[in-house]
Every structure is written in structure tokens, then in C-alpha cells.
């Protein structure tokens, strides 16, 4: 009889502990990378881009702008199509090619140039043809 009572106490205690910690367990397993897609630069500028760093280097002719950003550490990756590549006066200083912590199927594996441009605000970017890729280092 004492074993059944002990098992009942353990089951009740475990259920109570799980219920009380449910929120923290859910938070620990919820994804913290969000994505956005904008048709044009105008659409992106009209949106709240502060969450991923408001990239000022994106030129006016950019289309199909994809951004993945980490809501916990502030890192991000971006790609878009553009003949101009970047806005005038941005991304001029050469830096090492970024190695982002966020992964997505559209981030290139091959054909990456030797250097990228420092685009300000923690962003660095490079172009492959008329497709531009940029990564933002973690800020937190």
C-alpha cells in the first residue's frame, strides 16, 4: 500500500511541476527566428524594419527582399535582387565575407566572393550577379 501512495504523490508532484513550468518549457522550445518578404524597397521602408536593423544600404530598385532575423541575438540574413546592388555611398569598405549563424535554403553555398562590403549597422554584404546577400552580426 505505501508504494501506491508514493507513486500517487510522485505523479501529482510531477504534474504540478510540469504545469507550473509549462510556460518556461514552451519558451525554451519556441522558434526565435522570424522571416519577412517584401516585394519592393518601398514596401520594406513602410514596414517596421527596426527589429532587424533597418538596412539603409538596400537600393530603391531592390525587389523580392527576404529577411530572416533572430529575435534573441539580433542577427539577420537578407537577400534581394537589384541592378544597383546597394544604395550609393554604402558598403564601400571591404570586410571578410560574413558567416551567418542563421541558415536558410536561399543563402549561397558556392560562388561566394572573397570579400564583402561593410554596409553599416552591423551588416556586411556581397553580390552574386544581380542577387545581393547580406548578414548582420549578433547584437546581443
Coordinates of N, CA, C and O in Angstrom, one line a residue:
X1 N 0.8 -1.2 0.0 CA 0.0 0.0 0.0 C 0.9 1.3 0.0 O 0.5 2.2 -0.7
X2 N 2.0 1.4 0.8 CA 2.8 2.6 0.7 C 3.3 2.9 -0.7 O 3.5 4.0 -1.0
X3 N 3.6 1.9 -1.4 CA 4.2 2.1 -2.8 C 3.2 2.8 -3.7 O 3.5 3.7 -4.5
X4 N 1.9 2.4 -3.6 CA 0.9 3.1 -4.4 C 0.7 4.5 -4.0 O 0.6 5.4 -4.8
X5 N 0.7 4.8 -2.7 CA 0.6 6.2 -2.2 C 1.8 7.0 -2.7 O 1.7 8.1 -3.1
X6 N 3.0 6.4 -2.6 CA 4.3 7.1 -3.1 C 4.2 7.4 -4.6 O 4.5 8.5 -5.0
X7 N 3.7 6.4 -5.3 CA 3.6 6.6 -6.8 C 2.6 7.8 -7.1 O 2.8 8.6 -8.0
X8 N 1.5 7.8 -6.3 CA 0.5 8.9 -6.5 C 1.1 10.2 -6.2 O 0.8 11.2 -6.9
X9 N 1.8 10.3 -5.1 CA 2.4 11.6 -4.7 C 3.4 12.0 -5.8 O 3.5 13.2 -6.2
X10 N 4.2 11.1 -6.3 CA 5.2 11.5 -7.4 C 4.5 11.9 -8.6 O 4.8 12.9 -9.2
X11 N 3.4 11.2 -9.0 CA 2.7 11.6 -10.2 C 2.0 13.0 -10.1 O 2.1 13.8 -11.0
X12 N 1.5 13.2 -8.9 CA 0.8 14.5 -8.6 C 1.9 15.6 -8.6 O 1.7 16.7 -9.2
X13 N 3.0 15.4 -8.0 CA 4.0 16.4 -7.9 C 4.6 16.7 -9.3 O 4.8 17.8 -9.6
X14 N 4.8 15.6 -10.0 CA 5.4 15.8 -11.4 C 4.4 16.6 -12.3 O 4.8 17.5 -13.0
X15 N 3.1 16.3 -12.2 CA 2.1 17.0 -13.0 C 2.1 18.5 -12.6 O 2.0 19.4 -13.4
X16 N 2.1 18.7 -11.3 CA 2.1 20.1 -10.8 C 3.4 20.9 -11.3 O 3.3 22.0 -11.7
X17 N 4.5 20.3 -11.2 CA 5.7 20.9 -11.6 C 5.7 21.2 -13.1 O 6.2 22.3 -13.5
X18 N 5.2 20.3 -13.9 CA 5.1 20.5 -15.3 C 4.2 21.6 -15.6 O 4.5 22.4 -16.5
X19 N 3.0 21.6 -14.9 CA 2.1 22.7 -15.2 C 2.7 24.1 -14.8 O 2.5 25.0 -15.6
X20 N 3.4 24.2 -13.7 CA 3.9 25.4 -13.3 C 5.1 25.9 -14.2 O 5.3 27.1 -14.4
X21 N 5.8 24.9 -14.7 CA 6.9 25.3 -15.6 C 6.6 25.3 -17.1 O 7.4 25.5 -17.9
X22 N 5.4 25.0 -17.4 CA 4.9 24.9 -18.8 C 5.3 26.1 -19.6 O 5.7 26.0 -20.8
X23 N 5.1 27.3 -19.1 CA 5.5 28.5 -19.8 C 6.9 28.5 -20.2 O 7.3 28.9 -21.3
X24 N 7.8 28.2 -19.2 CA 9.2 28.3 -19.5 C 9.7 27.2 -20.4 O 10.5 27.4 -21.2
X25 N 9.0 26.0 -20.3 CA 9.3 24.9 -21.2 C 8.9 25.3 -22.7 O 9.7 25.2 -23.6
X26 N 7.7 25.9 -22.8 CA 7.3 26.3 -24.1 C 8.2 27.4 -24.7 O 8.6 27.3 -25.9
X27 N 8.6 28.4 -23.9 CA 9.5 29.4 -24.4 C 10.8 28.8 -24.8 O 11.4 29.3 -25.8
X28 N 11.3 27.8 -24.1 CA 12.6 27.3 -24.4 C 12.6 26.6 -25.8 O 13.6 26.5 -26.5
X29 N 11.5 26.0 -26.2 CA 11.4 25.3 -27.4 C 10.7 26.1 -28.6 O 10.7 25.6 -29.7
X30 N 10.3 27.3 -28.3 CA 9.6 28.1 -29.4 C 10.7 28.7 -30.3 O 11.8 29.0 -29.8
X31 N 10.5 28.7 -31.6 CA 11.5 29.3 -32.5 C 11.7 30.8 -32.3 O 10.7 31.5 -31.9
X32 N 12.9 31.2 -32.4 CA 13.2 32.7 -32.2 C 13.7 33.3 -33.5 O 14.3 34.4 -33.5
X33 N 13.6 32.6 -34.6 CA 13.9 33.2 -35.9 C 12.7 33.5 -36.7 O 11.8 32.6 -36.9
X34 N 12.5 34.7 -37.1 CA 11.3 35.1 -37.9 C 11.7 35.5 -39.3 O 12.9 35.8 -39.5
X35 N 10.8 35.5 -40.2 CA 11.1 35.8 -41.6 C 10.1 36.9 -42.1 O 9.0 37.0 -41.7
X36 N 10.6 37.7 -43.0 CA 9.8 38.7 -43.7 C 10.1 38.6 -45.2 O 11.3 38.4 -45.6
X37 N 9.2 38.9 -46.1 CA 9.4 39.1 -47.5 C 8.7 40.3 -47.9 O 7.5 40.5 -47.6
X38 N 9.4 41.2 -48.6 CA 8.9 42.4 -49.1 C 9.0 42.4 -50.7 O 10.1 42.0 -51.2
X39 N 8.0 42.9 -51.4 CA 8.1 42.9 -52.8 C 9.0 44.0 -53.3 O 9.7 43.7 -54.3
X40 N 9.1 45.1 -52.7 CA 10.0 46.2 -53.1 C 10.6 46.9 -51.9 O 10.2 46.7 -50.8
X41 N 11.5 47.8 -52.2 CA 12.2 48.6 -51.2 C 11.1 49.5 -50.5 O 11.2 49.7 -49.3
X42 N 10.2 50.1 -51.3 CA 9.2 50.9 -50.8 C 8.3 50.1 -49.7 O 8.0 50.7 -48.7
X43 N 8.0 48.9 -50.0 CA 7.3 48.1 -49.1 C 8.1 47.8 -47.8 O 7.5 47.9 -46.7
X44 N 9.4 47.6 -47.9 CA 10.2 47.3 -46.8 C 10.3 48.6 -45.9 O 10.2 48.5 -44.7
X45 N 10.5 49.8 -46.6 CA 10.6 51.0 -45.8 C 9.3 51.4 -45.1 O 9.4 52.0 -44.0
X46 N 8.2 50.9 -45.6 CA 6.9 51.2 -44.9 C 6.7 50.3 -43.7 O 5.8 50.6 -42.9
X47 N 7.4 49.2 -43.7 CA 7.3 48.2 -42.6 C 8.1 48.6 -41.4 O 9.0 49.4 -41.5
X48 N 7.9 47.9 -40.3 CA 8.8 48.1 -39.1 C 10.0 47.3 -39.2 O 10.0 46.1 -38.8
X49 N 11.1 47.8 -39.8 CA 12.3 47.1 -40.0 C 13.3 47.3 -38.9 O 14.4 46.7 -38.9
X50 N 12.9 48.0 -37.9 CA 13.9 48.2 -36.7 C 14.2 46.9 -36.0 O 15.3 46.8 -35.5
X51 N 13.3 46.0 -36.1 CA 13.5 44.7 -35.5 C 14.7 43.9 -36.1 O 15.4 43.1 -35.4
X52 N 15.1 44.2 -37.3 CA 16.2 43.6 -37.9 C 17.3 44.6 -38.4 O 18.2 44.2 -39.1
X53 N 17.2 45.8 -37.9 CA 18.3 46.7 -38.1 C 18.1 47.8 -39.2 O 19.1 48.4 -39.5
X54 N 17.0 47.9 -39.8 CA 16.7 49.0 -40.7 C 17.8 49.2 -41.7 O 18.6 50.2 -41.7
X55 N 18.1 48.2 -42.6 CA 19.2 48.3 -43.6 C 19.1 49.5 -44.5 O 18.2 49.4 -45.4
X56 N 19.9 50.5 -44.4 CA 19.9 51.6 -45.3 C 20.6 51.4 -46.6 O 20.5 52.2 -47.5
X57 N 21.3 50.3 -46.7 CA 22.0 50.0 -48.0 C 21.2 49.4 -49.1 O 21.6 49.4 -50.2
X58 N 20.0 49.0 -48.8 CA 19.1 48.4 -49.8 C 18.7 49.5 -50.8 O 18.1 50.5 -50.4
X59 N 19.0 49.4 -52.1 CA 18.7 50.4 -53.1 C 17.2 50.4 -53.4 O 16.5 49.5 -53.2
X60 N 16.8 51.5 -54.1 CA 15.4 51.7 -54.4 C 14.9 50.7 -55.4 O 13.7 50.5 -55.5
X61 N 15.8 50.1 -56.3 CA 15.3 49.2 -57.3 C 15.3 47.7 -56.8 O 15.0 46.8 -57.5
X62 N 15.5 47.5 -55.5 CA 15.5 46.1 -55.0 C 14.1 45.5 -55.0 O 13.1 46.2 -54.7
X63 N 14.1 44.3 -55.3 CA 12.8 43.5 -55.4 C 13.0 42.2 -54.7 O 14.1 41.7 -54.5
X64 N 11.9 41.6 -54.3 CA 11.8 40.3 -53.6 C 12.9 40.3 -52.5 O 13.9 39.6 -52.5
X65 N 12.7 41.1 -51.5 CA 13.6 41.3 -50.3 C 13.2 40.2 -49.3 O 12.1 40.3 -48.7
X66 N 14.1 39.3 -49.0 CA 13.8 38.3 -48.0 C 14.7 38.5 -46.8 O 15.9 38.7 -47.0
X67 N 14.2 38.5 -45.6 CA 15.0 38.7 -44.4 C 14.6 37.6 -43.4 O 13.4 37.3 -43.1
X68 N 15.6 37.0 -42.8 CA 15.4 36.1 -41.6 C 16.2 36.8 -40.5 O 17.3 37.1 -40.6
X69 N 15.5 36.9 -39.3 CA 16.2 37.6 -38.2 C 15.9 36.8 -36.9 O 14.9 36.3 -36.7
X70 N 16.9 36.9 -36.0 CA 16.9 36.2 -34.7 C 16.4 37.2 -33.7 O 17.0 38.2 -33.5
X71 N 15.2 36.9 -33.1 CA 14.7 37.9 -32.1 C 15.4 37.9 -30.8 O 15.1 38.7 -30.0
X72 N 16.3 36.9 -30.6 CA 17.0 36.9 -29.3 C 18.4 37.5 -29.4 O 18.8 38.3 -28.5
X73 N 19.1 37.3 -30.5 CA 20.5 37.8 -30.5 C 20.7 38.9 -31.5 O 21.8 39.5 -31.6
X74 N 19.7 39.3 -32.3 CA 19.8 40.4 -33.2 C 20.4 40.1 -34.5 O 20.5 41.0 -35.4
X75 N 20.9 38.9 -34.8 CA 21.5 38.6 -36.1 C 20.4 38.5 -37.2 O 19.2 38.3 -36.9
X76 N 20.9 38.6 -38.4 CA 19.9 38.5 -39.5 C 20.7 38.2 -40.8 O 21.9 38.4 -40.9
X77 N 19.9 37.6 -41.8 CA 20.4 37.5 -43.1 C 19.4 38.0 -44.1 O 18.2 38.1 -43.8
X78 N 19.8 38.5 -45.2 CA 18.9 39.1 -46.2 C 19.4 38.8 -47.6 O 20.6 38.6 -47.9
X79 N 18.4 38.8 -48.5 CA 18.8 38.7 -50.0 C 17.7 39.5 -50.7 O 16.6 39.6 -50.3
X80 N 18.2 40.0 -51.9 CA 17.3 40.7 -52.8 C 17.9 40.8 -54.1 O 19.1 40.6 -54.3
X81 N 17.1 41.1 -55.1 CA 17.5 41.3 -56.5 C 17.6 42.8 -56.8 O 16.8 43.6 -56.4
X82 N 18.7 43.2 -57.4 CA 18.9 44.6 -57.7 C 20.1 44.8 -58.8 O 21.1 44.2 -58.6
X83 N 19.8 45.6 -59.8 CA 20.9 46.0 -60.7 C 21.9 47.0 -60.1 O 23.0 46.9 -60.4
X84 N 21.4 47.8 -59.1 CA 22.3 48.7 -58.4 C 23.1 48.1 -57.4 O 24.1 48.6 -57.0
X85 N 22.7 47.0 -56.9 CA 23.3 46.2 -55.8 C 23.1 46.8 -54.4 O 22.5 46.2 -53.6
X86 N 23.7 48.0 -54.2 CA 23.5 48.7 -52.9 C 23.2 50.2 -53.2 O 23.5 50.7 -54.2
X87 N 22.7 50.9 -52.2 CA 22.4 52.3 -52.3 C 23.8 53.1 -52.4 O 24.8 52.6 -51.8
X88 N 23.8 54.2 -53.1 CA 25.0 54.9 -53.3 C 25.7 55.3 -52.0 O 25.0 55.7 -51.1
X89 N 27.0 55.2 -51.9 CA 27.7 55.6 -50.7 C 27.7 54.6 -49.6 O 28.1 54.9 -48.5
X90 N 27.2 53.4 -49.8 CA 27.2 52.4 -48.8 C 28.0 51.2 -49.2 O 28.3 51.0 -50.3
X91 N 28.4 50.4 -48.2 CA 29.1 49.1 -48.4 C 30.4 49.3 -49.2 O 30.8 48.3 -49.9
X92 N 31.1 50.4 -49.0 CA 32.4 50.6 -49.7 C 33.6 50.0 -49.1 O 34.4 49.5 -49.8
X93 N 33.7 49.9 -47.8 CA 34.8 49.4 -47.1 C 34.8 47.8 -47.2 O 33.7 47.2 -46.9
X94 N 35.9 47.2 -47.6 CA 35.9 45.7 -47.7 C 36.1 45.1 -46.3 O 36.9 45.6 -45.5
X95 N 35.4 44.0 -46.1 CA 35.5 43.2 -44.8 C 35.4 41.8 -45.2 O 35.1 41.4 -46.4
X96 N 35.7 40.9 -44.3 CA 35.6 39.4 -44.6 C 34.1 39.1 -44.9 O 33.2 39.7 -44.4
X97 N 34.0 38.1 -45.7 CA 32.6 37.6 -46.1 C 31.9 37.1 -44.8 O 32.6 36.4 -44.0
X98 N 30.7 37.5 -44.6 CA 30.0 37.1 -43.4 C 29.7 35.6 -43.3 O 29.5 34.9 -44.3
X99 N 29.8 35.0 -42.1 CA 29.4 33.6 -41.8 C 28.2 33.7 -40.9 O 28.4 33.7 -39.7
X100 N 27.0 33.7 -41.4 CA 25.9 33.9 -40.6 C 25.5 32.7 -39.7 O 25.8 31.6 -40.1
X101 N 25.0 33.0 -38.6 CA 24.5 31.9 -37.7 C 23.1 31.4 -38.1 O 22.8 30.3 -37.7
X102 N 22.4 32.2 -38.8 CA 21.1 31.8 -39.3 C 21.2 31.1 -40.6 O 22.0 31.5 -41.4
X103 N 20.5 30.0 -40.8 CA 20.6 29.3 -42.1 C 19.2 29.3 -42.8 O 18.2 29.3 -42.2
X104 N 19.3 29.4 -44.1 CA 18.1 29.3 -44.9 C 18.5 28.7 -46.3 O 19.7 28.9 -46.7
X105 N 17.6 28.1 -47.0 CA 17.9 27.5 -48.3 C 18.4 28.4 -49.3 O 19.1 28.0 -50.3
X106 N 18.0 29.7 -49.2 CA 18.4 30.7 -50.2 C 19.8 31.3 -50.0 O 20.3 31.9 -50.9
X107 N 20.4 31.0 -48.9 CA 21.8 31.5 -48.7 C 22.8 30.7 -49.5 O 22.7 29.5 -49.5
X108 N 23.7 31.4 -50.3 CA 24.5 30.7 -51.2 C 25.6 29.8 -50.5 O 26.0 30.1 -49.4
X109 N 25.9 28.7 -51.2 CA 27.0 27.8 -50.7 C 28.2 28.0 -51.6 O 29.3 28.0 -51.1
X110 N 28.0 28.1 -52.9 CA 29.1 28.2 -53.8 C 29.1 29.6 -54.5 O 28.1 30.3 -54.5
X111 N 30.2 30.0 -55.0 CA 30.4 31.2 -55.8 C 30.4 32.5 -54.9 O 30.3 33.6 -55.5
X112 N 30.7 32.3 -53.7 CA 30.8 33.5 -52.8 C 32.1 34.2 -53.0 O 33.2 33.6 -53.1
X113 N 32.1 35.5 -53.2 CA 33.3 36.3 -53.4 C 34.3 36.3 -52.2 O 33.9 35.9 -51.1
X114 N 35.5 36.7 -52.4 CA 36.5 36.7 -51.4 C 36.2 37.7 -50.3 O 36.6 37.6 -49.1
X115 N 35.6 38.9 -50.7 CA 35.4 40.0 -49.7 C 33.9 40.4 -49.8 O 33.3 40.2 -50.9
X116 N 33.5 41.0 -48.8 CA 32.2 41.6 -48.7 C 32.3 43.1 -48.4 O 33.4 43.6 -48.2
X117 N 31.2 43.9 -48.4 CA 31.3 45.3 -48.1 C 30.7 45.5 -46.7 O 29.7 44.9 -46.4
X118 N 31.3 46.4 -46.0 CA 30.7 46.8 -44.7 C 29.6 47.8 -45.0 O 29.8 48.9 -45.5
X119 N 28.4 47.4 -44.7 CA 27.2 48.2 -45.1 C 26.6 49.0 -43.9 O 25.6 49.7 -44.1
X120 N 27.3 49.0 -42.8 CA 26.9 49.8 -41.6 C 25.8 49.1 -40.8 O 25.1 48.2 -41.3
X121 N 25.7 49.5 -39.6 CA 24.7 48.9 -38.7 C 24.9 47.4 -38.4 O 24.0 46.7 -38.0
X122 N 26.2 47.0 -38.6 CA 26.5 45.6 -38.3 C 26.3 44.7 -39.5 O 26.5 43.5 -39.5
X123 N 25.8 45.2 -40.6 CA 25.5 44.5 -41.9 C 26.8 44.4 -42.7 O 27.5 45.4 -42.9
X124 N 27.0 43.3 -43.4 CA 28.0 43.2 -44.4 C 27.4 42.4 -45.6 O 26.5 41.5 -45.3
X125 N 27.7 42.7 -46.8 CA 27.0 42.1 -47.9 C 27.9 41.9 -49.1 O 29.0 42.5 -49.3
X126 N 27.4 41.1 -50.1 CA 28.1 40.9 -51.3 C 27.1 40.5 -52.4 O 25.9 40.2 -52.1
X127 N 27.5 40.6 -53.6 CA 26.6 40.3 -54.7 C 27.1 39.1 -55.6 O 28.3 39.0 -55.7
X128 N 26.2 38.3 -56.0 CA 26.5 37.3 -57.0 C 25.6 37.6 -58.2 O 24.3 37.4 -58.1
X129 N 26.1 38.1 -59.2 CA 25.3 38.6 -60.3 C 24.5 39.8 -59.8 O 25.0 40.7 -59.2
X130 N 23.2 39.8 -60.0 CA 22.3 40.9 -59.5 C 21.6 40.4 -58.2 O 20.6 41.1 -57.8
X131 N 22.0 39.4 -57.6 CA 21.4 38.9 -56.3 C 22.4 39.3 -55.2 O 23.6 39.0 -55.3
X132 N 21.8 40.1 -54.3 CA 22.7 40.6 -53.2 C 22.3 39.8 -51.9 O 21.2 39.4 -51.6
X133 N 23.4 39.5 -51.1 CA 23.2 38.7 -49.9 C 23.9 39.6 -48.8 O 25.0 40.1 -49.0
X134 N 23.3 39.7 -47.6 CA 23.8 40.4 -46.5 C 23.6 39.7 -45.2 O 22.6 39.0 -45.1
X135 N 24.5 39.8 -44.3 CA 24.3 39.2 -43.0 C 24.6 40.3 -41.9 O 25.5 41.2 -42.1
X136 N 23.9 40.2 -40.8 CA 24.1 41.1 -39.7 C 24.6 40.3 -38.5 O 24.0 39.3 -38.1
X137 N 25.6 40.7 -37.9 CA 26.2 40.1 -36.8 C 25.3 40.2 -35.6 O 24.5 41.1 -35.5
X138 N 25.4 39.2 -34.6 CA 24.5 39.3 -33.4 C 24.8 40.7 -32.7 O 26.0 41.1 -32.6
X139 N 23.8 41.2 -32.1 CA 24.0 42.5 -31.3 C 23.8 42.3 -29.8 O 24.0 43.2 -29.0
X140 N 23.3 41.1 -29.4 CA 23.0 40.8 -28.0 C 23.9 39.7 -27.5 O 24.3 38.9 -28.2

